[in-house]
XYZ file of C-alpha atoms in Angstrom:
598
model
C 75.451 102.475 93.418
C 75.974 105.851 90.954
C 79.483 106.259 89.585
C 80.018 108.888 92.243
C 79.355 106.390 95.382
C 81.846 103.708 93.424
C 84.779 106.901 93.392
C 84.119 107.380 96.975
C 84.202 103.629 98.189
C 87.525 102.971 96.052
C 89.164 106.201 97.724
C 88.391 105.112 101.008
C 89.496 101.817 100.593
C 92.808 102.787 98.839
C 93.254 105.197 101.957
C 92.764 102.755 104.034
C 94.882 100.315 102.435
C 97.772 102.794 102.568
C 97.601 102.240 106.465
C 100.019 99.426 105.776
C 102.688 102.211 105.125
C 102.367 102.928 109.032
C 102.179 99.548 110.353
C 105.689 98.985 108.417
C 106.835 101.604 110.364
C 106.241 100.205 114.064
C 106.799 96.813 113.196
C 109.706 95.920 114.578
C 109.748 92.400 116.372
C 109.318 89.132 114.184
C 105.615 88.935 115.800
C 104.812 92.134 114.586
C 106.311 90.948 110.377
C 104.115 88.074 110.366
C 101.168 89.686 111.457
C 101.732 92.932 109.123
C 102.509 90.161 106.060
C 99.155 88.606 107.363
C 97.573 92.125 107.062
C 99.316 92.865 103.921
C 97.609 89.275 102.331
C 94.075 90.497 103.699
C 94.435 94.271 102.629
C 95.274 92.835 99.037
C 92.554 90.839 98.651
C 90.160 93.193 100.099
C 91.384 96.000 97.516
C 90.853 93.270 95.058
C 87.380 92.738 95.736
C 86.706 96.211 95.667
C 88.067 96.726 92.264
C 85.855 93.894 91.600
C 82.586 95.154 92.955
C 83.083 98.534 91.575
C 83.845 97.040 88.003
C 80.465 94.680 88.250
C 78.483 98.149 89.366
C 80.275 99.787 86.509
C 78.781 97.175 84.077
C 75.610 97.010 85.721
C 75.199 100.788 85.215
C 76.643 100.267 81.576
C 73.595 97.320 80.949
C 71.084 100.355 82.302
C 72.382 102.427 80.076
C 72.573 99.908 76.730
C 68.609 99.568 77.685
C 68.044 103.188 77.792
C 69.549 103.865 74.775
C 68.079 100.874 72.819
C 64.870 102.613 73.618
C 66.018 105.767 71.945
C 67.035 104.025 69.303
C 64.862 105.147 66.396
C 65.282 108.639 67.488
C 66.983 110.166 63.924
C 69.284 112.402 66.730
C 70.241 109.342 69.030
C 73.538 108.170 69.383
C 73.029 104.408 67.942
C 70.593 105.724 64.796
C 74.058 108.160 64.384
C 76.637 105.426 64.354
C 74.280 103.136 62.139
C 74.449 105.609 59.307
C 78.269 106.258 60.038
C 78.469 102.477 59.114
C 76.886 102.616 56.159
C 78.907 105.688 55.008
C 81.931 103.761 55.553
C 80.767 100.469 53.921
C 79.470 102.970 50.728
C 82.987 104.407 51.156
C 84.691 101.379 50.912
C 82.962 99.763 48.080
C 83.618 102.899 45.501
C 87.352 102.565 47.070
C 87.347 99.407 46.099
C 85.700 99.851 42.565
C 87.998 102.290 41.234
C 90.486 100.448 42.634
C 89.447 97.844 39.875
C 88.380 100.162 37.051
C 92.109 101.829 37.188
C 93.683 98.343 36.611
C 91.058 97.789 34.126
C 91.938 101.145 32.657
C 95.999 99.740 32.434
C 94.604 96.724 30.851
C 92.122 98.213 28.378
C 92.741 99.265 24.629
C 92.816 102.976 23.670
C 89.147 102.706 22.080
C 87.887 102.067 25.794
C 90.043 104.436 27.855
C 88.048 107.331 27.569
C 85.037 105.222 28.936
C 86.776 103.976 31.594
C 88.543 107.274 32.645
C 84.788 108.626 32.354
C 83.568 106.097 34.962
C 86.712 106.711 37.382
C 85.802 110.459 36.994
C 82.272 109.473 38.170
C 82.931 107.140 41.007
C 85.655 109.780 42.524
C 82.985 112.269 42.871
C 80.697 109.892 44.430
C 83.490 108.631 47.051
C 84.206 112.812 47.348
C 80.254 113.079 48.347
C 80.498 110.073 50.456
C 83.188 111.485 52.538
C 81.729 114.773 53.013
C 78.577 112.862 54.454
C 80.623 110.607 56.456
C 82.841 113.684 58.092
C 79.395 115.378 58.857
C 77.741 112.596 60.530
C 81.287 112.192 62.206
C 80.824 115.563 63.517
C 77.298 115.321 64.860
C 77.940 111.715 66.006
C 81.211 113.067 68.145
C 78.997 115.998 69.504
C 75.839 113.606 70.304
C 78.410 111.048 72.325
C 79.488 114.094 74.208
C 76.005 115.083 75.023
C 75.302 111.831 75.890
C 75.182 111.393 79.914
C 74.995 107.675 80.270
C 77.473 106.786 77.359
C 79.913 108.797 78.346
C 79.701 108.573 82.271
C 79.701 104.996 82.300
C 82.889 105.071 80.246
C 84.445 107.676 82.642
C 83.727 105.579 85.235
C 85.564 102.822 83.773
C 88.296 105.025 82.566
C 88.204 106.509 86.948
C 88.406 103.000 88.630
C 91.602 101.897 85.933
C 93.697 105.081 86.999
C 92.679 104.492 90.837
C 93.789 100.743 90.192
C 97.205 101.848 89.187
C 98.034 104.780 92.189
C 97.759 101.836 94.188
C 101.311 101.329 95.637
C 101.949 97.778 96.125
C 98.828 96.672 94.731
C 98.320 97.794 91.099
C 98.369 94.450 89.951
C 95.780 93.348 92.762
C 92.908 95.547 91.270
C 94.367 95.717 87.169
C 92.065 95.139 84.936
C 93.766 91.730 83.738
C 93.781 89.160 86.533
C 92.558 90.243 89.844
C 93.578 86.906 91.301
C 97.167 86.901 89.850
C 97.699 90.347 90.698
C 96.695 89.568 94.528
C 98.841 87.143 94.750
C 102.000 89.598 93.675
C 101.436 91.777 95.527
C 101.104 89.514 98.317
C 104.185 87.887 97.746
C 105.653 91.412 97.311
C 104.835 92.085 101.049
C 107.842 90.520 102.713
C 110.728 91.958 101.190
C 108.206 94.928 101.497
C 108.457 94.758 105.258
C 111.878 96.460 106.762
C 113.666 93.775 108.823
C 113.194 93.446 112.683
C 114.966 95.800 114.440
C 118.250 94.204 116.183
C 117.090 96.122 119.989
C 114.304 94.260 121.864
C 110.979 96.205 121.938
C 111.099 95.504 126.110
C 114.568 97.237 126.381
C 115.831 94.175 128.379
C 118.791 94.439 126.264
C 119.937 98.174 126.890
C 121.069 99.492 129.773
C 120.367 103.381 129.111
C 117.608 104.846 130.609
C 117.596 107.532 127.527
C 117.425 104.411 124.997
C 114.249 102.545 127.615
C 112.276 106.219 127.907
C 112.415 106.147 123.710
C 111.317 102.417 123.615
C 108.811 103.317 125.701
C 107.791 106.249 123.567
C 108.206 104.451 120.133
C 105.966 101.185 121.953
C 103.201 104.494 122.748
C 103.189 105.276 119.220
C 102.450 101.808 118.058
C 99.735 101.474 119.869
C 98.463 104.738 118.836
C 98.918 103.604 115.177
C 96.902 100.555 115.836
C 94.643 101.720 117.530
C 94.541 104.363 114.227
C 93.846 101.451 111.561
C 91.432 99.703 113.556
C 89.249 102.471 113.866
C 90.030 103.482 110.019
C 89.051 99.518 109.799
C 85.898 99.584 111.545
C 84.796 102.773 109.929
C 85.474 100.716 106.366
C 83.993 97.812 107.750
C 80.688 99.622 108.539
C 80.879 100.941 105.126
C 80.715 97.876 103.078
C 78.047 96.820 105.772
C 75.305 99.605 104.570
C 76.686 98.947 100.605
C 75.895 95.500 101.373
C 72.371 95.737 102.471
C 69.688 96.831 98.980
C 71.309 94.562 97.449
C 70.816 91.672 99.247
C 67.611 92.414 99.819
C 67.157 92.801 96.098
C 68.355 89.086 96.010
C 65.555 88.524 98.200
C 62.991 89.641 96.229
C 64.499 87.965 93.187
C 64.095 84.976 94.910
C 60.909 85.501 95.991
C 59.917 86.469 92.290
C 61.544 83.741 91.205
C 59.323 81.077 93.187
C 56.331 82.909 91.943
C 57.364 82.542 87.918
C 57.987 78.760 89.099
C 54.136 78.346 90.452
C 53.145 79.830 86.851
C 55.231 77.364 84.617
C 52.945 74.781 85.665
C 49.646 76.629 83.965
C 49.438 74.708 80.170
C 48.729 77.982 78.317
C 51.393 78.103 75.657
C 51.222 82.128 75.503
C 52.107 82.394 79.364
C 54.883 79.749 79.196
C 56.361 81.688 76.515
C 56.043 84.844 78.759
C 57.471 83.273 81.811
C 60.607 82.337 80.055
C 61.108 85.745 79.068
C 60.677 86.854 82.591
C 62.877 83.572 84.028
C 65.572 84.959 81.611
C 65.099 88.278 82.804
C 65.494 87.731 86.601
C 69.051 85.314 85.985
C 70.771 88.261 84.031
C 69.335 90.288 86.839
C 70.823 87.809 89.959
C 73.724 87.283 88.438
C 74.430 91.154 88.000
C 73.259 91.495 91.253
C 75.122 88.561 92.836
C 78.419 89.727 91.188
C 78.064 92.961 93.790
C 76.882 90.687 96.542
C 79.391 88.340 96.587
C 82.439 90.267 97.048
C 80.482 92.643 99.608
C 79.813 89.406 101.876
C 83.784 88.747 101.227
C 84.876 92.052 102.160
C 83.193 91.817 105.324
C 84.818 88.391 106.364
C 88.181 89.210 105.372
C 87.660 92.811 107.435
C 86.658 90.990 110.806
C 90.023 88.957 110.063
C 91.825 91.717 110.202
C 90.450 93.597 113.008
C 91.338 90.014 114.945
C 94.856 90.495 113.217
C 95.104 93.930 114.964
C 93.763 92.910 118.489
C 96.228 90.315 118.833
C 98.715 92.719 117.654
C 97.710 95.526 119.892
C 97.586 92.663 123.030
C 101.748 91.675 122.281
C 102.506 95.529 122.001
C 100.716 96.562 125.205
C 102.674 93.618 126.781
C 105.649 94.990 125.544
C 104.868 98.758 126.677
C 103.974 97.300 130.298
C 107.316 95.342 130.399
C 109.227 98.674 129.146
C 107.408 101.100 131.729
C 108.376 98.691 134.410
C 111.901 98.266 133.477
C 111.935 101.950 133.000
C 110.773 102.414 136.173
C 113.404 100.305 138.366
C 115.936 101.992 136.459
C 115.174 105.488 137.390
C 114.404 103.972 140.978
C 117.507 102.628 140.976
C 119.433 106.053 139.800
C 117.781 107.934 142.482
C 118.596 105.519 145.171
C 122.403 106.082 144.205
C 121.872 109.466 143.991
C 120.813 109.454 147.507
C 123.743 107.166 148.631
C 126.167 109.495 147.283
C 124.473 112.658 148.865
C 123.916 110.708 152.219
C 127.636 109.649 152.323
C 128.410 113.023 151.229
C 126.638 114.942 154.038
C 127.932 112.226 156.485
C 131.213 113.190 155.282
C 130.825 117.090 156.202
C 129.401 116.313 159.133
C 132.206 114.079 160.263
C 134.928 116.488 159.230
C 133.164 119.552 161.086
C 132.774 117.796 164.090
C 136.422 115.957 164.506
C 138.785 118.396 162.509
C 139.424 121.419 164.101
C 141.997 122.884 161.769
C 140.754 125.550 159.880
C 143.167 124.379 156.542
C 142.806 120.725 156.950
C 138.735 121.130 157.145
C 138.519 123.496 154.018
C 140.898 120.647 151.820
C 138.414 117.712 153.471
C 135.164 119.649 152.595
C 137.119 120.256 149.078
C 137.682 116.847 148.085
C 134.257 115.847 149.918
C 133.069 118.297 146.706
C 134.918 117.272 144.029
C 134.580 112.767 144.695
C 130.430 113.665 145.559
C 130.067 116.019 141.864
C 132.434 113.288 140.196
C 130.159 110.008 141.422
C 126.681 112.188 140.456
C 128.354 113.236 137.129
C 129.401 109.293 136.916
C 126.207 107.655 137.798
C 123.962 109.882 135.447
C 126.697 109.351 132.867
C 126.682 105.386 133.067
C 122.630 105.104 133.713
C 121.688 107.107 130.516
C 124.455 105.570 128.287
C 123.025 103.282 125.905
C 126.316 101.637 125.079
C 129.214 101.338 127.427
C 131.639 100.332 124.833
C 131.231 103.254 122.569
C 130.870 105.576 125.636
C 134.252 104.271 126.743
C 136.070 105.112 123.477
C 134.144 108.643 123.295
C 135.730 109.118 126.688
C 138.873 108.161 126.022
C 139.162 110.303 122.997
C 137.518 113.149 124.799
C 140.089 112.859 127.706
C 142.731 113.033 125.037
C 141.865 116.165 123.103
C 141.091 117.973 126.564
C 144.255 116.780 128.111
C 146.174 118.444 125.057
C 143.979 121.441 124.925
C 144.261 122.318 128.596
C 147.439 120.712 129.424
C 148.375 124.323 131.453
C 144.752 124.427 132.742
C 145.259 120.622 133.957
C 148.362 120.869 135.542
C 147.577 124.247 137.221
C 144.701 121.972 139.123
C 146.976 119.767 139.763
C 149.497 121.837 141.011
C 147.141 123.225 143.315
C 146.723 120.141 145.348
C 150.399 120.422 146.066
C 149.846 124.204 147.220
C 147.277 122.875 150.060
C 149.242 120.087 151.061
C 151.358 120.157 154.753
C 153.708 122.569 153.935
C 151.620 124.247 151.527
C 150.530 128.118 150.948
C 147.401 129.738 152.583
C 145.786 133.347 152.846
C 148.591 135.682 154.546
C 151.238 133.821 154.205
C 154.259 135.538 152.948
C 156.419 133.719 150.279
C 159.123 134.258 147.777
C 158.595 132.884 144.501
C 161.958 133.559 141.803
C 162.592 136.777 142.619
C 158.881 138.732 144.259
C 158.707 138.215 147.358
C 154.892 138.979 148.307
C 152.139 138.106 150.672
C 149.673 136.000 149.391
C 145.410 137.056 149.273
C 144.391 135.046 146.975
C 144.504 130.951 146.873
C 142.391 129.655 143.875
C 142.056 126.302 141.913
C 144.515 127.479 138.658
C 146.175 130.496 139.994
C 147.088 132.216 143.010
C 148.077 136.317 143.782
C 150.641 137.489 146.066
C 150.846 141.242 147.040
C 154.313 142.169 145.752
C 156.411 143.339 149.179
C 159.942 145.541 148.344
C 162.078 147.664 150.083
C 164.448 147.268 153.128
C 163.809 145.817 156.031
C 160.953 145.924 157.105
C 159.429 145.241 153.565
C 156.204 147.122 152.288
C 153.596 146.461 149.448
C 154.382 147.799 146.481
C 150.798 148.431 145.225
C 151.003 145.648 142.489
C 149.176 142.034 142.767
C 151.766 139.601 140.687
C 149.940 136.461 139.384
C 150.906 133.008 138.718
C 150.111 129.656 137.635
C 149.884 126.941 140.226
C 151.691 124.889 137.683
C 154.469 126.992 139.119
C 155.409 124.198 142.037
C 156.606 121.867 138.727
C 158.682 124.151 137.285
C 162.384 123.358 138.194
C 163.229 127.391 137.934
C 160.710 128.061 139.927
C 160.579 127.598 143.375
C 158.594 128.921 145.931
C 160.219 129.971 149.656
C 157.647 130.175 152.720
C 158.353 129.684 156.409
C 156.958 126.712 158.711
C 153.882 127.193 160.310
C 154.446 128.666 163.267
C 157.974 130.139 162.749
C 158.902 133.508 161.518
C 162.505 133.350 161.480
C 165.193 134.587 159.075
C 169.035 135.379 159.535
C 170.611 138.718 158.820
C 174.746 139.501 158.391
C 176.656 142.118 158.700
C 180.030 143.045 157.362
C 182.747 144.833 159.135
C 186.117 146.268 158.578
C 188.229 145.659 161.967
C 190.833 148.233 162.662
C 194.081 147.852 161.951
C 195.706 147.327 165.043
C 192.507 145.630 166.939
C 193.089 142.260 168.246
C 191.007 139.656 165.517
C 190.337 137.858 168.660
C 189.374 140.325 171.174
C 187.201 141.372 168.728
C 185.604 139.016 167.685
C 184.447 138.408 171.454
C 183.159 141.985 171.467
C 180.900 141.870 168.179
C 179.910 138.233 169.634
C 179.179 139.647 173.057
C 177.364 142.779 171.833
C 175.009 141.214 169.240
C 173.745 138.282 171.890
C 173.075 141.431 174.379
C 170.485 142.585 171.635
C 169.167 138.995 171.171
C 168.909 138.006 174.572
C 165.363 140.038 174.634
C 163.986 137.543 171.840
C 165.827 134.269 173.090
C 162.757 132.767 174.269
C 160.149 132.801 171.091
C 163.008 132.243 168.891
C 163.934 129.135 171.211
C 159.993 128.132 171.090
C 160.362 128.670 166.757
C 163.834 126.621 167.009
C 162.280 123.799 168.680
C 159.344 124.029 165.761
C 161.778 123.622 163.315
C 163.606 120.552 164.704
C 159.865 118.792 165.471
C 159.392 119.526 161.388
C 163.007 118.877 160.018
C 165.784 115.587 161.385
C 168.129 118.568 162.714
C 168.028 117.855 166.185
C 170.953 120.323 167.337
C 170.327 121.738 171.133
C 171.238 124.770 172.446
C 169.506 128.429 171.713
C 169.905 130.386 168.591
C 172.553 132.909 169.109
C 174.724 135.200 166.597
C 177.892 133.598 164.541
C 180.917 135.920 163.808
C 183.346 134.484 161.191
C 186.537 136.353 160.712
C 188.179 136.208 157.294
C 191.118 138.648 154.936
C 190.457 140.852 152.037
C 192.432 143.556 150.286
C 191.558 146.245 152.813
C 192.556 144.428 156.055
C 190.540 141.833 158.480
C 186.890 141.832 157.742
C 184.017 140.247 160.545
C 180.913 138.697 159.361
C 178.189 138.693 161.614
C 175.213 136.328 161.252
C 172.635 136.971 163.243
C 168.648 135.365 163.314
C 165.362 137.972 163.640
C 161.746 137.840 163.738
C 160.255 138.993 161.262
C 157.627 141.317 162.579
C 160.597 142.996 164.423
C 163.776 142.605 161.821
C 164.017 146.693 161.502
C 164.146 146.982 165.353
C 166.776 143.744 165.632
C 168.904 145.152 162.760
C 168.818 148.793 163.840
C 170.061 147.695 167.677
C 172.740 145.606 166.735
C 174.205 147.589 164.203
C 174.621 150.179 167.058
C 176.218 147.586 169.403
C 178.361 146.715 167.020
C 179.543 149.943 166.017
C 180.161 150.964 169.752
C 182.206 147.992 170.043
C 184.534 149.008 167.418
C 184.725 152.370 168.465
C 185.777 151.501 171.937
C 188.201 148.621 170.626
C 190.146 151.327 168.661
C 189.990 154.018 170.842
C-alpha cells in the first residue's frame, strides 16, 4: 500500500474503534458490560494489528526506498554521496580538533626556543579546521536541501512520523498501537476497559420494575436507540471488515507466487553448476526477505479478519438480548396504557350512569344541580387521579411532592379554600339559591348570583316594601364561618315576617278595653291572609320541633313609659304584601283609638 492508503486505513479504523464510546452509552444491563468489555478486548487488539500492519508497510516502503537510493548512490548530487562527504568533513574536523588540542599542551610544556614553532603550527591547523568548517556548513546546506527534495526519504519518514501521532489520539488505546510494545499496550488498555464501562444502571431495561407509564415509554425509547446504535457499529463493522478483506487480497496472492517461485529455485539447486548455485542463493535470499516482508502484512490482515467476524457475533448476540428487551417493554407498555384507558372508561361509564340516574329519579331542580355537581367534581378528581398515579414513576416521592404541594397551596389560598368550602354549606338544605332574598350583617339583598368562591346579592333598602338600590354587594362564601357574620333567609316555602307597632293609649281609655279593640281590629285585617299564613305556619313546624297549634294571629302587649300607657302590637305579613298589611292595620288601629276616646 502507498503511505496515503496506510493514513486512510488507520483513520477508519480509529473511527471505528471510537464506536465503543456509543456502546458505553446504551449499555446498561450486566449482559450488555460483558459483552462491551468483550468488544473493548477485540477492538484493542484489532487497532493493534493495524498499527502493526501499517508499521511493516511503512518499512517495506522504507526497504524500496533504501534500494532506490543505493542505486543513486554514485550520483555526486544524491543524498547518500552528500552525507558520505559530510562524514568525512566531520572526521577531518575532528582530527585537527583534536591535534591542536595536543600542540597547545605541547605549547605549555615546551621551552621558549620552540614556542614560536609551535604557536606557528596552531596558527596553521586553526585555519585548516576554519576551512574545514566552512566545507562542512556548505555540504550541510546542500545535504539539508537534497533530503528535502528527496520524495522517498522524506515520505517514508513522514509516514512514520503520521502513524506515531495517530497511535497516540487514540483514546483508550495509545498504548495498544505505541511504538514500544504492541502486546503490552493491548493488554492495558484492555484491562482499562472495565472501570472504563459506567456501571449498570439500577432500573431494569424491561421496565418490570417501574410502574410509570412516562418512565416504560422512555425505556422503550432508550431500548430503540440501542438497537439503532448496534445496528450503527455493525454496519461501520462490516464496512471495516470488507476493507481489510480487499487489503488482504495482492498480497496473498503475492505469497502465492513467492511460493510458487520458490519451488522453482528448489528444482534448480539440484543442477551441479557452481555459477548457478551461487545465483540461486542469491535469489533464495532474495525471496525470504521478500516473504517475510510480505508475511509481516499478511499475517495481521488474516488476524484482523478473524477477530472482526468475532465481533460482529459479539454484536448479534447483543442486538438478540436488546430486541428481547424492547419486545418485553412494548408489551408491558402496552397493558399499561390498556389498562389506563379501561379505568378511564369505568370512571366515565359510572359517571354518565350517575347523570342519568339523577335526571331520571330527582326531580328537584336544587338537589339535581348539587348531584350533577359533585357527579363533576369525584369524575375530574378520579381522571386527574388515575393519570396522576399511572404516569408516576415513583409513588413515594410523588407522595411527599403532594404533600408539600398541598401545604404551600393550602397556605396560599387558605381564603380561596375555604370560600369552596363554604360554598358546599350555601347549597346544603337550608341553603341559598337564585332569588332568594337574604340578610347578611346589615344588606339585606336578593341574591342573582350563586358561584363556587363568591356569591352577589342585589342590595334591597327602603321601607316597606323594600326596593333595589342599584348596587350588587359581593361576598366571600367563607362568609357562613365567620361568627359576625351571619346570614338570615326564610324556609322554603314560607315568606313570613312580623311587624309592631307602637301606640300611645289615651289617658282616660280603659288599658283593657283597649287592648281588645287594637286586638280585634288588627285580626279583622289578617283574617283575609289566615289561610296561606296557616299553610306557611304549618311549614315551619314540619321544619323546626315547635309544634304549637292554633293560627297565627296579632299579639298586643301593654306596658308604662314616661308619657302614659303605651300598646305594642305584633303582628305577622307576607312579604309580597307587607305595604298593603301595614298600611290597613295602621288605619284600624287608629280608628280604634279615635272611637275609644271620643
Amino acid at each position: 500500500m502507498t503511505g496515503e492508503q496506510v493514513v486512510r486505513i488507520l483513520d477508519e479504523t480509529v473511527d471505528w474503534y471510537r464506536t465503543l464510546g456509543g456502546q458505553q452509552q446504551s449499555a446498561t444491563q450486566p449482559s450488555d458490560l460483558l459483552i462491551l468489555y468483550a468488544n473493548r478486548q477485540i477492538a484493542d487488539r484489532v487497532v493493534g494489528l493495524a498499527f502493526e500492519l501499517a508499521r511493516a508497510n511503512a518499512e517495506l516502503l522504507s526497504s524500496q526506498a533504501e534500494v532506490a537510493q543505493k542505486a543513486a548512490a554514485d550520483a555526486a548530487s544524491s543524498p547518500q554521496a552528500l552525507q558520505r562527504v559530510q562524514q568525512q568533513l566531520d572526521g577531518r574536523r575532528a582530527e585537527i580538533q583534536a591535534e591542536i588540542a595536543s600542540m597547545q599542551r605541547r605549547l605549555a610544556a615546551a621551552p621558549k626556543a620552540q614556542r614560536a614553532e609551535v604557536q606557528a603550527r596552531i596558527s596553521e591547523l586553526q585555519s585548516e579546521l576554519d576551512l574545514v568548517n566552512a566545507r562542512r556548513n556548505l555540504h550541510s546546506s546542500i545535504s539539508q536541501f537534497t533530503y528535502q527534495s528527496d520524495a522517498n526519504g522524506t515520505g517514508v519518514n513522514a509516514l512514520k512520523a503520521h502513524i506515531d501521532a495517530i497511535a497516540v489520539s487514540i483514546p483508550s488505546s495509545g498504548g495498544a498501537a505505541g511504538p514500544a510494545s504492541p502486546a503490552a499496550g493491548s493488554a492495558s488498555g484492555s484491562a482499562a476497559a472495565p472501570t472504563a464501562a459506567s456501571p449498570p444502571s439500577s432500573r431494569s431495561d424491561n421496565g418490570s420494575g417501574r410502574l410509570g407509564i412516562w418512565d416504560l415509554a422512555s425505556n422503550v425509547l432508550r431500548l430503540s436507540g440501542k438497537l439503532r446504535t448496534i445496528d450503527m457499529v455493525d454496519h461501520r463493522t462490516a464496512a471495516l471488515q470488507n476493507t481489510f478483506t480487499q487489503i488482504r487480497t495482492p498480497p496473498q496472492e503475492q505469497i502465492k507466487a513467492l511460493s510458487t517461485r520458490g519451488d522453482a529455485l528448489a528444482e534448480q539447486a539440484d543442477s551441479p553448476n557452481g555459477a548457478d548455485l551461487k545465483s540461486v542463493r542469491d535469489q533464495f535470499d532474495t525471496l525470504a526477505w521478500l516473504f517475510k516482508q510480505t508475511s509481516a502484512i499478511v499475517l495481521p490482515l488474516s488476524q484482523e479478519g478473524v477477530l472482526l467476524d468475532q465481533y460482529r457475533r459479539n454484536l448479534s448476540s447483543w442486538r438478540d438480548n436488546a430486541k428481547s428487551q424492547y419486545f418485553d417493554a412494548l408489551k408491558t407498555l402496552g397493558v399499561r396504557l390498556a389498562i389506563l384507558l379501561a379505568l378511564l372508561a369505568m370512571v366515565f361509564a359510572v359517571a354518565e350512569a350517575w347523570r342519568r340516574g339523577v335526571l331520571r329519579y330527582v326531580h328537584e331542580p336544587r338537589r339535581r344541580y348539587q348531584l350533577l355537581l359533585v357527579r363533576r367534581i369525584v369524575c375530574w378528581a378520579l381522571v386527574v387521579a388515575i393519570v396522576t398515579f399511572t404516569f408516576a414513576t415513583d409513588l413515594g416521592s410523588l407522595a411527599t411532592f403532594a404533600g408539600l404541594l398541598t401545604a404551600g397551596v393550602a397556605v396560599a389560598m387558605q381564603s380561596v379554600l375555604v370560600s369552596i368550602v363554604g360554598y358546599f354549606f350555601l347549597i346544603g338544605k337550608y341553603g341559598i339559591r337564585v332569588g332568594d332574598r337574604v340578610q347578611i350583617g346589615s344588606v339585606t339583598g336578593e341574591v342573582i348570583d350563586l358561584g363556587l368562591v363568591r356569591l352577589h346579592l342585589m342590595e334591597l333598602s327602603g321601607h316597606a316594601p323594600l326596593g333595589p338600590t342599584g348596587r350588587v354587594v359581593a361576598f366571600a362564601n367563607s362568609i357562613v364561618f365567620q361568627a359576625s357574620g351571619g346570614i338570615f333567609k326564610h324556609i322554603p316555602g314560607v315568606n313570613l315576617a312580623w311587624h309592631d307597632i307602637t301606640l300611645t293609649l289615651p289617658s282616660k281609655a280603659d288599658p283593657s278595653a283597649m287592648k281588645e279593640k287594637l286586638l280585634a281590629a288588627a285580626n279583622r285585617v289578617l283574617s283575609e291572609y289566615s289561610e296561606d299564613m296557616a299553610r306557611q305556619t304549618r311549614e315551619i313546624q314540619k321544619t323546626t320541633s315547635l309544634h304549637a297549634s292554633g293560627e297565627v294571629q296579632a299579639q298586643v302587649q301593654l306596658r308604662f313609659s314616661a308619657s302614659g300607657v303605651e300598646a305594642l302590637i305584633r303582628y305577622p305579613v307576607q312579604l309580597q304584601h307587607a305595604a298593603e298589611i301595614d298600611e290597613r292595620i295602621s288605619r284600624e288601629l287608629l280608628k280604634a283609638v279615635t272611637d275609644l276616646a271620643a
